[in-house]
Coordinates of C-alpha atoms in Angstrom, one line a residue:
Chain A
M4 CA -86.2 8.5 4.1
L5 CA -85.1 10.4 7.2
N6 CA -87.7 11.3 9.7
V7 CA -86.9 13.9 12.3
D8 CA -89.2 15.0 15.1
I9 CA -87.3 16.5 18.0
R10 CA -87.6 19.1 20.8
H11 CA -84.7 20.6 22.7
D12 CA -84.1 23.8 24.8
F13 CA -81.2 25.9 24.5
P14 CA -80.7 29.1 26.6
A15 CA -81.3 31.3 23.5
I16 CA -83.6 29.2 21.5
R17 CA -86.2 26.4 21.7
L18 CA -86.0 23.8 19.1
N19 CA -89.1 22.2 17.9
I20 CA -88.5 20.5 14.6
R21 CA -90.4 18.0 12.5
F22 CA -89.6 17.1 8.9
E23 CA -89.0 14.3 6.4
A24 CA -86.1 14.1 4.0
P25 CA -86.8 11.8 1.1
E26 CA -84.0 10.6 -1.3
G27 CA -81.7 13.1 -3.0
I28 CA -80.4 16.2 -1.4
T29 CA -82.4 17.9 1.4
V30 CA -81.3 21.3 2.3
L31 CA -81.9 22.8 5.8
L32 CA -82.1 26.4 5.0
G33 CA -82.1 29.2 7.5
R34 CA -80.3 32.3 8.8
S35 CA -77.5 31.9 11.3
G36 CA -78.8 31.2 14.8
S37 CA -82.0 29.6 13.4
G38 CA -81.0 26.2 14.9
K39 CA -80.2 24.3 11.7
T40 CA -76.8 23.1 12.8
S41 CA -78.3 21.7 16.0
V42 CA -80.7 19.7 13.9
I43 CA -78.0 18.1 11.8
N44 CA -76.0 17.5 15.0
A45 CA -79.0 15.8 16.5
V46 CA -79.2 13.5 13.4
A47 CA -75.5 12.8 13.8
G48 CA -75.8 12.0 17.5
I49 CA -73.4 14.8 18.5
L50 CA -76.4 16.6 20.2
R51 CA -78.8 14.6 22.2
P52 CA -82.2 16.3 22.0
R53 CA -84.4 16.4 25.2
E54 CA -87.0 14.4 23.5
G55 CA -88.2 13.1 20.1
K56 CA -87.6 10.5 17.5
I57 CA -85.2 10.3 14.6
S58 CA -85.2 7.4 12.2
L59 CA -83.5 6.7 8.9
G60 CA -85.5 4.2 6.9
E61 CA -86.2 1.3 9.2
R62 CA -83.3 2.2 11.6
V63 CA -84.2 4.1 14.7
L64 CA -81.4 6.6 15.7
Q65 CA -83.2 8.0 18.7
D66 CA -86.6 7.4 20.3
S67 CA -86.8 9.1 23.7
A68 CA -90.1 7.5 24.4
R69 CA -88.4 4.1 24.5
G70 CA -85.1 5.5 25.9
A71 CA -83.4 4.5 22.7
W72 CA -80.3 6.4 21.5
L73 CA -77.5 5.4 19.3
P74 CA -74.1 7.1 19.8
P75 CA -72.5 8.7 16.7
R76 CA -70.1 5.8 16.1
E77 CA -73.0 3.4 15.6
R78 CA -75.2 5.6 13.4
N79 CA -73.0 5.1 10.3
L80 CA -73.6 8.6 8.9
G81 CA -70.9 10.5 7.1
Y82 CA -70.5 14.0 8.5
V83 CA -68.7 16.7 6.5
F84 CA -68.0 19.7 8.8
Q85 CA -67.6 23.3 7.9
E86 CA -64.0 23.4 8.9
S87 CA -63.1 19.9 7.3
R88 CA -61.6 18.6 10.5
L89 CA -59.0 16.4 8.8
F90 CA -56.6 14.7 11.3
P91 CA -53.4 16.7 11.1
H92 CA -51.1 13.9 12.1
L93 CA -52.3 11.5 9.4
S94 CA -51.7 11.5 5.7
V95 CA -54.5 12.2 3.3
R96 CA -54.6 8.4 2.6
D97 CA -54.9 7.6 6.3
N98 CA -57.5 10.3 6.7
L99 CA -59.6 8.8 3.8
L100 CA -59.4 5.3 5.2
Y101 CA -59.9 6.2 8.8
G102 CA -63.6 5.4 8.9
A103 CA -63.3 2.2 6.8
R104 CA -60.5 0.9 9.2
R105 CA -62.6 1.7 12.3
R106 CA -65.4 -0.3 10.8
G107 CA -63.0 -3.1 9.8
L108 CA -63.8 -2.7 6.1
G109 CA -60.3 -2.7 4.7
I110 CA -59.7 -0.6 1.6
P111 CA -63.2 -0.2 0.0
A112 CA -63.5 -1.3 -3.6
E113 CA -64.5 2.1 -4.8
F114 CA -61.4 3.8 -3.2
Q115 CA -59.8 4.6 -6.6
E116 CA -63.1 5.6 -8.2
L117 CA -63.9 8.0 -5.5
L118 CA -60.4 9.5 -5.7
Q119 CA -61.1 10.2 -9.4
L120 CA -64.5 11.6 -8.7
L121 CA -63.3 14.0 -6.1
D122 CA -60.1 14.7 -8.0
I123 CA -57.8 14.0 -5.0
A124 CA -55.8 11.0 -6.2
Q125 CA -52.7 13.1 -6.5
L126 CA -53.0 14.2 -2.8
V127 CA -53.0 10.9 -1.0
D128 CA -49.4 11.0 0.2
R129 CA -49.6 14.6 1.5
R130 CA -50.6 15.9 4.8
P131 CA -53.7 18.0 5.5
A132 CA -51.8 21.2 6.5
G133 CA -50.4 21.5 2.9
L134 CA -53.8 21.4 1.2
S135 CA -56.0 24.3 -0.1
G136 CA -59.4 24.9 1.4
G137 CA -61.2 23.3 -1.5
E138 CA -58.9 20.2 -1.5
R139 CA -59.4 19.8 2.3
Q140 CA -63.2 19.8 1.9
R141 CA -62.9 17.3 -1.0
V142 CA -60.8 15.0 1.2
A143 CA -63.3 15.5 4.0
I144 CA -66.1 14.4 1.7
G145 CA -64.1 11.4 0.5
R146 CA -63.4 10.5 4.1
A147 CA -67.0 10.5 5.0
M148 CA -68.1 8.6 1.9
L149 CA -65.5 5.8 2.4
A150 CA -67.0 4.9 5.7
Q151 CA -70.0 3.7 3.6
P152 CA -72.5 5.9 5.3
R153 CA -76.2 5.5 5.0
M154 CA -76.6 9.3 4.7
L155 CA -74.2 12.2 4.1
L156 CA -74.5 15.1 6.5
M157 CA -73.0 18.4 5.4
D158 CA -72.8 21.5 7.7
E159 CA -72.1 24.6 5.6
P160 CA -69.3 22.7 3.8
M161 CA -68.5 25.7 1.6
A162 CA -68.8 28.5 4.1
A163 CA -65.0 28.8 4.6
L164 CA -64.4 28.9 0.8
D165 CA -64.2 31.8 -1.6
E166 CA -66.6 31.9 -4.5
A167 CA -64.1 30.3 -7.0
R168 CA -63.5 27.3 -4.6
K169 CA -67.3 27.0 -4.0
A170 CA -68.0 26.8 -7.8
E171 CA -65.3 24.2 -7.9
L172 CA -66.8 22.0 -5.1
L173 CA -70.5 22.2 -6.1
P174 CA -70.3 19.8 -9.0
Y175 CA -68.6 17.1 -6.8
I176 CA -71.5 17.3 -4.2
E177 CA -74.1 17.0 -7.0
R178 CA -72.3 14.0 -8.6
L179 CA -72.0 12.3 -5.2
S180 CA -75.7 12.5 -4.5
K181 CA -76.9 11.7 -8.0
G182 CA -74.3 9.1 -9.0
R183 CA -74.0 7.2 -5.7
N184 CA -77.5 7.2 -4.5
V185 CA -76.6 8.4 -1.0
P186 CA -79.1 10.8 0.5
V187 CA -77.7 14.1 1.6
L188 CA -78.7 16.4 4.4
Y189 CA -77.1 19.8 3.7
V190 CA -77.2 22.8 6.0
T191 CA -76.7 26.3 4.6
H192 CA -77.9 29.9 4.9
N193 CA -77.1 30.6 1.3
I194 CA -80.2 30.6 -1.0
A195 CA -78.2 30.3 -4.2
E196 CA -76.5 27.2 -2.8
A197 CA -79.9 25.7 -1.9
A198 CA -81.3 26.6 -5.4
R199 CA -78.5 24.8 -7.0
L200 CA -78.4 21.6 -4.9
A201 CA -81.7 21.0 -3.2
D202 CA -84.3 18.5 -4.3
T203 CA -86.1 19.2 -1.0
I204 CA -85.9 22.3 1.2
V205 CA -86.7 22.6 4.8
V206 CA -86.7 26.2 5.9
I207 CA -85.8 26.7 9.6
D208 CA -86.5 29.9 11.5
G209 CA -86.3 30.5 15.2
G210 CA -86.0 26.8 16.0
Q211 CA -89.1 25.8 14.0
V212 CA -89.8 24.5 10.5
A213 CA -91.2 27.5 8.7
A214 CA -91.8 25.5 5.4
S215 CA -90.7 22.3 3.8
G216 CA -91.3 20.7 0.4
P217 CA -89.9 20.3 -3.1
A218 CA -87.3 23.0 -3.8
G219 CA -89.3 24.6 -6.6
D220 CA -92.3 25.1 -4.4
I221 CA -90.4 26.5 -1.4
L222 CA -88.2 28.9 -3.4
A223 CA -91.3 30.3 -5.3
D224 CA -93.4 30.7 -2.2
P225 CA -93.8 34.4 -1.5
E226 CA -94.7 33.6 2.1
V227 CA -91.3 31.9 2.7
A228 CA -89.1 34.5 1.0
P229 CA -89.3 37.0 3.8
V230 CA -88.0 34.4 6.3
L231 CA -84.8 34.0 4.2
G232 CA -84.5 37.6 3.2
V233 CA -86.3 39.1 0.2
R234 CA -83.0 40.4 -1.4
A235 CA -81.8 36.8 -2.2
A236 CA -85.3 35.5 -3.1
G237 CA -85.7 33.8 -6.4
A238 CA -87.5 30.9 -8.0
I239 CA -86.0 27.9 -9.9
V240 CA -87.3 26.9 -13.2
Q241 CA -86.9 23.5 -14.9
G242 CA -86.1 23.6 -18.6
R243 CA -84.8 21.6 -21.5
V244 CA -82.1 22.7 -23.9
V245 CA -83.6 22.9 -27.4
Q246 CA -80.8 24.3 -29.4
V247 CA -77.5 26.1 -29.2
H248 CA -77.5 29.1 -31.6
G249 CA -74.6 30.4 -33.6
D250 CA -74.5 33.7 -31.7
G251 CA -73.7 31.7 -28.5
L252 CA -77.2 31.8 -27.0
T253 CA -78.7 28.6 -25.7
E254 CA -82.5 28.2 -26.3
V255 CA -84.2 26.5 -23.4
A256 CA -87.8 25.3 -23.4
V257 CA -89.8 26.0 -20.2
D258 CA -93.5 25.9 -19.4
G259 CA -94.9 28.9 -21.1
G260 CA -92.2 29.6 -23.7
R261 CA -88.6 29.7 -24.7
L262 CA -85.7 31.4 -22.8
Y263 CA -82.4 32.4 -24.4
L264 CA -79.4 32.5 -22.2
P265 CA -75.6 33.1 -22.8
G266 CA -72.7 31.2 -21.2
C267 CA -74.5 27.8 -20.9
D268 CA -72.6 24.6 -21.8
A269 CA -75.5 22.3 -21.8
A270 CA -76.1 20.3 -24.9
P271 CA -79.5 20.0 -26.7
G272 CA -81.8 17.5 -25.0
E273 CA -80.2 18.1 -21.5
S274 CA -82.5 19.1 -18.7
I275 CA -81.3 22.1 -16.7
R276 CA -82.4 24.1 -13.8
L277 CA -82.5 27.8 -14.0
R278 CA -82.5 30.3 -11.2
V279 CA -84.3 33.6 -11.6
E280 CA -83.9 36.1 -8.8
A281 CA -87.0 38.0 -7.8
Q282 CA -85.3 41.3 -8.3
D283 CA -84.6 40.5 -11.9
V284 CA -88.2 40.0 -12.8
M285 CA -90.4 42.9 -14.1
I286 CA -94.1 42.7 -14.6
A287 CA -96.0 44.1 -17.7
L288 CA -99.7 44.1 -18.3
E289 CA -99.3 43.9 -22.0
R290 CA -96.5 42.2 -24.0
P291 CA -93.8 44.8 -24.1
V292 CA -92.4 45.9 -27.4
G293 CA -89.1 47.8 -28.0
V294 CA -87.3 46.5 -24.9
S295 CA -83.9 45.0 -24.9
A296 CA -84.9 42.0 -22.7
L297 CA -85.0 38.8 -24.6
N298 CA -86.9 36.7 -22.2
I299 CA -90.6 37.6 -21.9
L300 CA -93.1 34.9 -20.8
P301 CA -96.8 35.1 -20.6
V302 CA -97.9 34.3 -17.0
T303 CA -100.7 34.7 -14.5
V304 CA -100.5 36.1 -11.0
S305 CA -100.8 33.2 -8.6
A306 CA -100.0 34.9 -5.2
V307 CA -99.4 38.3 -3.8
K308 CA -97.5 39.0 -0.6
S309 CA -97.3 42.6 0.6
G310 CA -94.2 43.0 2.8
Q311 CA -93.7 45.3 5.9
G312 CA -91.8 47.8 3.9
P313 CA -92.4 49.4 0.6
G314 CA -92.1 46.1 -1.3
S315 CA -94.3 43.2 -2.5
L316 CA -93.6 39.7 -3.7
I317 CA -95.6 38.5 -6.6
Q318 CA -95.7 34.8 -7.6
L319 CA -96.3 34.3 -11.4
A320 CA -97.2 30.9 -12.9
N321 CA -97.5 29.3 -16.3
G322 CA -98.2 25.6 -16.1
G323 CA -95.7 24.0 -13.7
M324 CA -93.4 27.0 -13.9
R325 CA -93.4 29.5 -11.1
L326 CA -91.5 32.8 -10.8
L327 CA -91.2 35.2 -8.1
A328 CA -91.1 39.0 -8.7
R329 CA -90.1 41.8 -6.3
V330 CA -92.0 45.0 -7.0
T331 CA -93.0 48.1 -5.0
K332 CA -96.3 48.3 -3.3
R333 CA -96.9 51.4 -5.5
S334 CA -96.5 49.3 -8.7
E335 CA -98.6 46.6 -7.2
A336 CA -101.4 49.1 -6.8
A337 CA -100.8 50.9 -10.1
L338 CA -101.0 47.7 -12.1
G339 CA -103.8 46.3 -10.0
L340 CA -101.9 43.0 -9.4
R341 CA -104.2 40.3 -8.0
V342 CA -104.5 36.6 -8.1
G343 CA -105.7 35.5 -11.5
L344 CA -104.5 38.5 -13.5
P345 CA -102.8 37.6 -16.8
C346 CA -99.6 39.5 -17.5
Y347 CA -96.0 39.2 -18.8
A348 CA -92.9 38.5 -16.9
V349 CA -89.8 40.3 -18.2
L350 CA -86.7 38.5 -17.1
K351 CA -83.7 40.7 -16.9
S352 CA -81.3 37.9 -16.0
V353 CA -81.4 34.1 -15.8
S354 CA -78.7 32.0 -14.5
V355 CA -78.0 28.3 -14.8
A356 CA -78.3 26.7 -11.4
R357 CA -77.6 23.2 -12.4
E358 CA -76.9 21.5 -15.7
G359 CA -76.1 18.2 -17.3
L360 CA -77.2 16.0 -14.4
H361 CA -80.4 14.6 -15.6
R362 CA -80.0 14.1 -19.3
V363 CA -83.4 13.5 -20.7
G364 CA -83.7 10.0 -22.0
G365 CA -80.0 9.2 -21.4
D366 CA -77.7 7.8 -18.7
R367 CA -76.2 10.0 -16.1
P368 CA -72.9 11.4 -17.3
G369 CA -69.8 9.6 -16.0
Chain B
M19 CA -9.6 16.2 32.5
S20 CA -8.4 12.8 33.7
G21 CA -11.7 11.0 33.1
L22 CA -14.2 9.8 35.6
G23 CA -13.2 7.4 38.4
A24 CA -15.4 4.5 39.6
E25 CA -16.9 6.6 42.3
E26 CA -17.9 9.3 39.8
W27 CA -19.3 6.8 37.3
Q28 CA -21.4 5.4 40.2
V29 CA -22.8 8.8 40.9
V30 CA -23.7 9.4 37.2
W31 CA -25.3 6.0 36.8
L32 CA -27.3 6.4 40.0
S33 CA -28.5 9.8 39.0
L34 CA -29.6 8.6 35.6
K35 CA -31.4 5.7 37.3
I36 CA -33.2 7.8 39.8
A37 CA -34.2 10.5 37.3
G38 CA -35.4 7.8 34.8
V39 CA -37.4 5.9 37.3
A40 CA -39.0 9.2 38.6
T41 CA -39.9 10.3 35.2
L42 CA -41.3 7.1 33.8
F43 CA -43.4 6.4 37.0
S44 CA -44.8 9.9 37.0
L45 CA -45.8 9.7 33.3
P46 CA -49.2 7.8 33.6
L47 CA -50.2 9.7 36.6
A48 CA -49.3 13.0 34.9
I49 CA -51.4 12.1 31.8
L50 CA -54.4 11.3 34.1
T51 CA -53.9 14.5 36.0
A52 CA -53.5 16.5 32.9
F53 CA -56.8 15.0 31.5
A54 CA -58.6 15.8 34.8
L55 CA -57.4 19.4 34.8
A56 CA -57.9 20.0 31.0
R57 CA -61.2 18.2 30.4
G58 CA -62.7 17.4 33.8
R59 CA -65.6 19.2 35.4
F60 CA -65.7 18.4 39.1
R61 CA -65.7 20.1 42.4
G62 CA -62.2 20.7 43.9
K63 CA -60.6 21.1 40.5
A64 CA -58.9 24.3 41.7
L65 CA -57.6 22.5 44.8
L66 CA -56.2 19.6 42.7
N67 CA -54.5 22.2 40.5
A68 CA -53.0 23.9 43.6
I69 CA -51.7 20.6 45.1
V70 CA -50.1 19.6 41.8
H71 CA -48.3 22.9 41.6
L72 CA -47.4 23.1 45.3
P73 CA -43.9 21.5 44.9
L74 CA -43.0 24.2 42.3
V75 CA -43.5 27.0 44.9
L76 CA -42.8 25.3 48.2
P77 CA -39.2 25.4 49.5
P78 CA -37.8 22.0 48.4
V79 CA -36.6 21.4 51.9
V80 CA -40.1 21.6 53.1
T81 CA -41.2 19.1 50.5
G82 CA -38.4 16.8 51.6
Y83 CA -39.3 17.2 55.2
A84 CA -43.0 16.5 54.5
L85 CA -41.9 13.3 52.7
L86 CA -39.8 12.3 55.7
L87 CA -42.8 12.8 58.0
L88 CA -45.0 10.7 55.8
F89 CA -42.6 7.9 54.7
A90 CA -40.1 7.5 57.6
P91 CA -40.1 3.8 58.7
N92 CA -42.0 4.7 61.9
A93 CA -44.4 7.0 60.2
P94 CA -47.9 5.5 59.3
L95 CA -47.4 5.5 55.5
G96 CA -43.8 4.4 55.7
A97 CA -44.7 1.5 58.0
F98 CA -47.6 0.4 55.9
L99 CA -45.4 0.2 52.7
Q100 CA -42.7 -1.6 54.6
D101 CA -45.2 -4.2 56.0
Q102 CA -47.3 -4.7 53.0
F103 CA -44.9 -4.4 50.1
G104 CA -41.4 -4.6 51.7
L105 CA -40.8 -1.2 50.2
T106 CA -38.6 1.2 52.1
L107 CA -38.3 4.8 50.9
A108 CA -36.5 6.8 53.5
F109 CA -32.7 6.9 52.9
R110 CA -32.9 4.6 49.8
W111 CA -32.6 5.4 46.1
T112 CA -36.3 4.6 45.7
G113 CA -37.0 7.5 48.1
A114 CA -34.7 9.7 46.0
A115 CA -36.8 8.8 43.0
L116 CA -40.0 9.6 44.8
A117 CA -38.6 13.0 45.8
A118 CA -37.4 13.8 42.3
G119 CA -40.7 12.6 40.8
I120 CA -42.8 14.9 43.0
M121 CA -40.6 17.9 42.3
A122 CA -40.8 17.2 38.5
F123 CA -44.5 16.4 38.5
P124 CA -45.9 19.9 38.1
L125 CA -43.6 20.5 35.0
M126 CA -44.7 17.3 33.3
V127 CA -48.5 17.9 34.0
R128 CA -48.2 21.5 32.7
A129 CA -46.6 20.4 29.4
I130 CA -49.1 17.6 28.8
R131 CA -52.0 19.8 29.8
L132 CA -51.1 22.5 27.4
S133 CA -50.8 20.0 24.5
L134 CA -54.2 18.5 25.4
E135 CA -55.8 21.9 25.6
A136 CA -54.5 22.7 22.1
I137 CA -56.3 19.8 20.6
D138 CA -59.6 20.7 18.8
P139 CA -62.2 18.6 20.4
G140 CA -63.9 18.7 17.0
L141 CA -61.4 16.3 15.7
E142 CA -62.4 13.7 18.3
V143 CA -66.1 14.2 17.4
A144 CA -65.2 13.8 13.7
A145 CA -63.4 10.5 14.6
E146 CA -66.6 9.4 16.5
T147 CA -68.8 10.0 13.5
L148 CA -66.4 7.8 11.5
G149 CA -67.1 4.9 13.8
A150 CA -64.4 5.2 16.4
G151 CA -65.2 4.3 20.0
R152 CA -63.7 6.1 23.0
G153 CA -60.7 3.9 23.2
A154 CA -60.0 4.2 19.5
V155 CA -60.4 7.9 19.6
F156 CA -57.9 8.2 22.4
A157 CA -55.4 5.8 20.7
T158 CA -55.6 7.2 17.2
I159 CA -56.4 10.9 17.6
T160 CA -55.9 12.3 21.1
L161 CA -52.7 10.5 22.1
P162 CA -50.7 11.1 18.9
L163 CA -51.8 14.8 19.0
M164 CA -50.6 15.0 22.6
L165 CA -47.3 13.4 21.8
P166 CA -45.3 16.7 21.5
G167 CA -46.5 17.7 24.9
I168 CA -45.7 14.3 26.4
L169 CA -42.1 14.3 25.0
A170 CA -41.6 17.9 26.2
G171 CA -42.9 16.9 29.6
L172 CA -40.6 13.9 29.8
V173 CA -37.5 15.9 28.9
L174 CA -38.4 18.8 31.3
A175 CA -39.2 16.4 34.1
F176 CA -36.0 14.3 33.6
A177 CA -33.9 17.4 33.7
K178 CA -35.6 18.6 36.8
A179 CA -35.3 15.2 38.5
L180 CA -31.6 15.1 37.6
G181 CA -31.0 18.4 39.3
E182 CA -33.2 17.9 42.3
F183 CA -31.2 18.7 45.5
G184 CA -33.1 20.1 48.4
A185 CA -36.0 17.7 48.8
T186 CA -33.8 14.7 48.1
I187 CA -31.1 15.5 50.6
T188 CA -33.7 16.2 53.3
F189 CA -35.7 13.1 52.7
V190 CA -33.0 10.5 51.9
S191 CA -29.8 12.2 53.0
N192 CA -26.4 11.8 51.3
I193 CA -25.5 8.1 51.2
P194 CA -22.8 7.2 48.7
G195 CA -24.0 4.5 46.3
E196 CA -27.6 4.8 47.5
T197 CA -28.8 8.4 47.4
R198 CA -25.7 10.5 46.5
T199 CA -26.9 11.9 43.2
L200 CA -25.0 14.3 40.9
P201 CA -25.8 17.6 42.5
I202 CA -25.4 16.1 46.0
A203 CA -22.1 14.7 45.1
I204 CA -20.9 18.0 43.6
Y205 CA -22.0 19.8 46.8
S206 CA -20.2 17.1 48.9
Y207 CA -16.9 17.4 46.9
L208 CA -17.0 21.1 47.4
Q209 CA -17.2 20.7 51.1
V210 CA -13.9 18.8 51.2
P211 CA -10.6 20.6 50.4
G212 CA -8.7 19.2 47.5
Q213 CA -11.8 17.6 45.8
E214 CA -12.5 20.5 43.4
A215 CA -11.3 18.5 40.4
A216 CA -13.8 15.8 41.0
A217 CA -16.6 18.4 41.5
L218 CA -15.6 20.1 38.2
E219 CA -15.6 16.8 36.3
L220 CA -19.2 16.0 37.6
A221 CA -20.2 19.6 36.7
Y222 CA -19.1 19.0 33.1
V223 CA -21.1 15.7 33.0
A224 CA -24.2 17.6 34.3
V225 CA -23.8 20.2 31.6
A226 CA -23.3 17.5 28.9
I227 CA -26.4 15.5 30.0
S228 CA -28.5 18.7 30.1
L229 CA -27.3 19.9 26.8
A230 CA -28.1 16.4 25.3
A231 CA -31.6 16.5 26.8
I232 CA -32.3 19.9 25.3
L233 CA -31.0 19.0 21.8
L234 CA -33.0 15.8 21.9
S235 CA -36.2 17.5 22.8
E236 CA -35.6 20.2 20.1
W237 CA -35.0 17.6 17.5
I238 CA -38.1 15.7 18.5
S239 CA -40.3 18.8 18.5
A240 CA -38.9 19.9 15.1
R241 CA -39.8 16.5 13.7
V242 CA -43.3 16.7 15.2
A243 CA -43.8 20.1 13.9
R244 CA -42.8 19.0 10.5
R245 CA -45.4 16.2 10.6
L246 CA -48.2 18.4 11.8
G247 CA -47.2 21.7 10.2
G248 CA -47.7 21.1 6.5
Q249 CA -44.6 19.5 5.2
D250 CA -45.4 16.4 3.3
A251 CA -44.3 12.9 4.2
E252 CA -40.9 12.1 2.8
R253 CA -41.6 10.0 -0.2

């Protein structure tokens, strides 16, 4: 468990941040300039905040009240930077082993295993300059992991990559966190990335924590969405694969009903995380008939947030499942949407945010 | 060309010795100065920069004269070195090395400073997060990445020291076997009728040494560029 409680003044922004990051992946989510990179730098010891306390488990990294402060080299945290920062004069192998050598560890026992996991075994004799962006970031992740960190810090590690490379890198990050039990603090401005990776989300806005909690709660909170931008708003829904049908559709059980989605590789029994963007959800007062949408769920309005402009955000719930819908204020009034109103959510599109990681009743996949 | 006589060989050897000593002794100081100028934040940085570059713009004779005023046996600094360390600079090869070193210093500092400024400080931060202390960061990251600049600086400074004339002849005069370096010897031969052949021979040697220095530095920088610039290790 990472505990952060810090204050620091920059010319443009005043940082006053307090949050807890439990096990798993904690995403610091915020727009650029919100101060999130400063927070991760303070945890790493690259930035020394004016005052505050940072601790990881029993270990105090900084406590300004007692004048305690550990320099970065003694914190034992793996840091993966946006621009990879591989050492250009060293081979990939020497880059990977840099931290282990500084800490006098020799070649770690899991060296080969990690090379396989990150798919970089074939790169070890090459130099960083010859690698693609995705390869560089995988080597950077490997370099951080081989120093046996107590926590992995990642500052927009995919910002410099195109969509294809991002999609390629995401599974490695998930596997690292789940398979190796290293907590991860991950900074991004990208909601889709957060929806895919986060167990916990800390929303940072203007140097303050705007909201923090389990990823499902934060992403479905209509109060939080405007902070991050309503265009990208969308909830995540936990489901379990029931059956793969002959026509290629995968049937997934969620609280409140069944969803059918195409292009999903998950096998029956697997638990998966779905992302439903707020702009892809329509609200109907009665179960619609004669529409092409396959996925219609009975729900109840659980929160209404009218925006500054012509739009409103409506939170819909059924059991533990929550959805966010973006409608106009005019529709909100016409339908009489208010908390407690039963209605139907019509989902125009559902995407798989994460699959195959927590197999229900089974071991983690290798 | 009849080959070099004993006297000419002495000139070549002396010149190489003076330039070599001047270059090697300047190196640590040049690295420190480059660090101060590239990374330091202190009052008087502009002044330090100006002083370092002064020999580049000052007439060499003036630099030599200043050295004479400071290091002559009866001048305060000269007397001090003589009494405390038994070190005489004026009219000795050691003085020639000092003059050559001072004249070459700005070139060496400049080359090292440029290479230092080209290093992404983020790499050093990354090394720190991986457990490296200050000394280890310098030895494993900063110094290897500065190496091209250091080598370029060494070659430039060596060539400059080898060709130094004005400050040297003013400070330590023209004493055969002690301070008569290659350019001074060529000048001396040209002053005496019938010695043109010896002057020409030494000129050939100067060209050969300079050419070798340039080729060596090109070869080194090409190797370094290959290491840093994407080609994979040969294996």
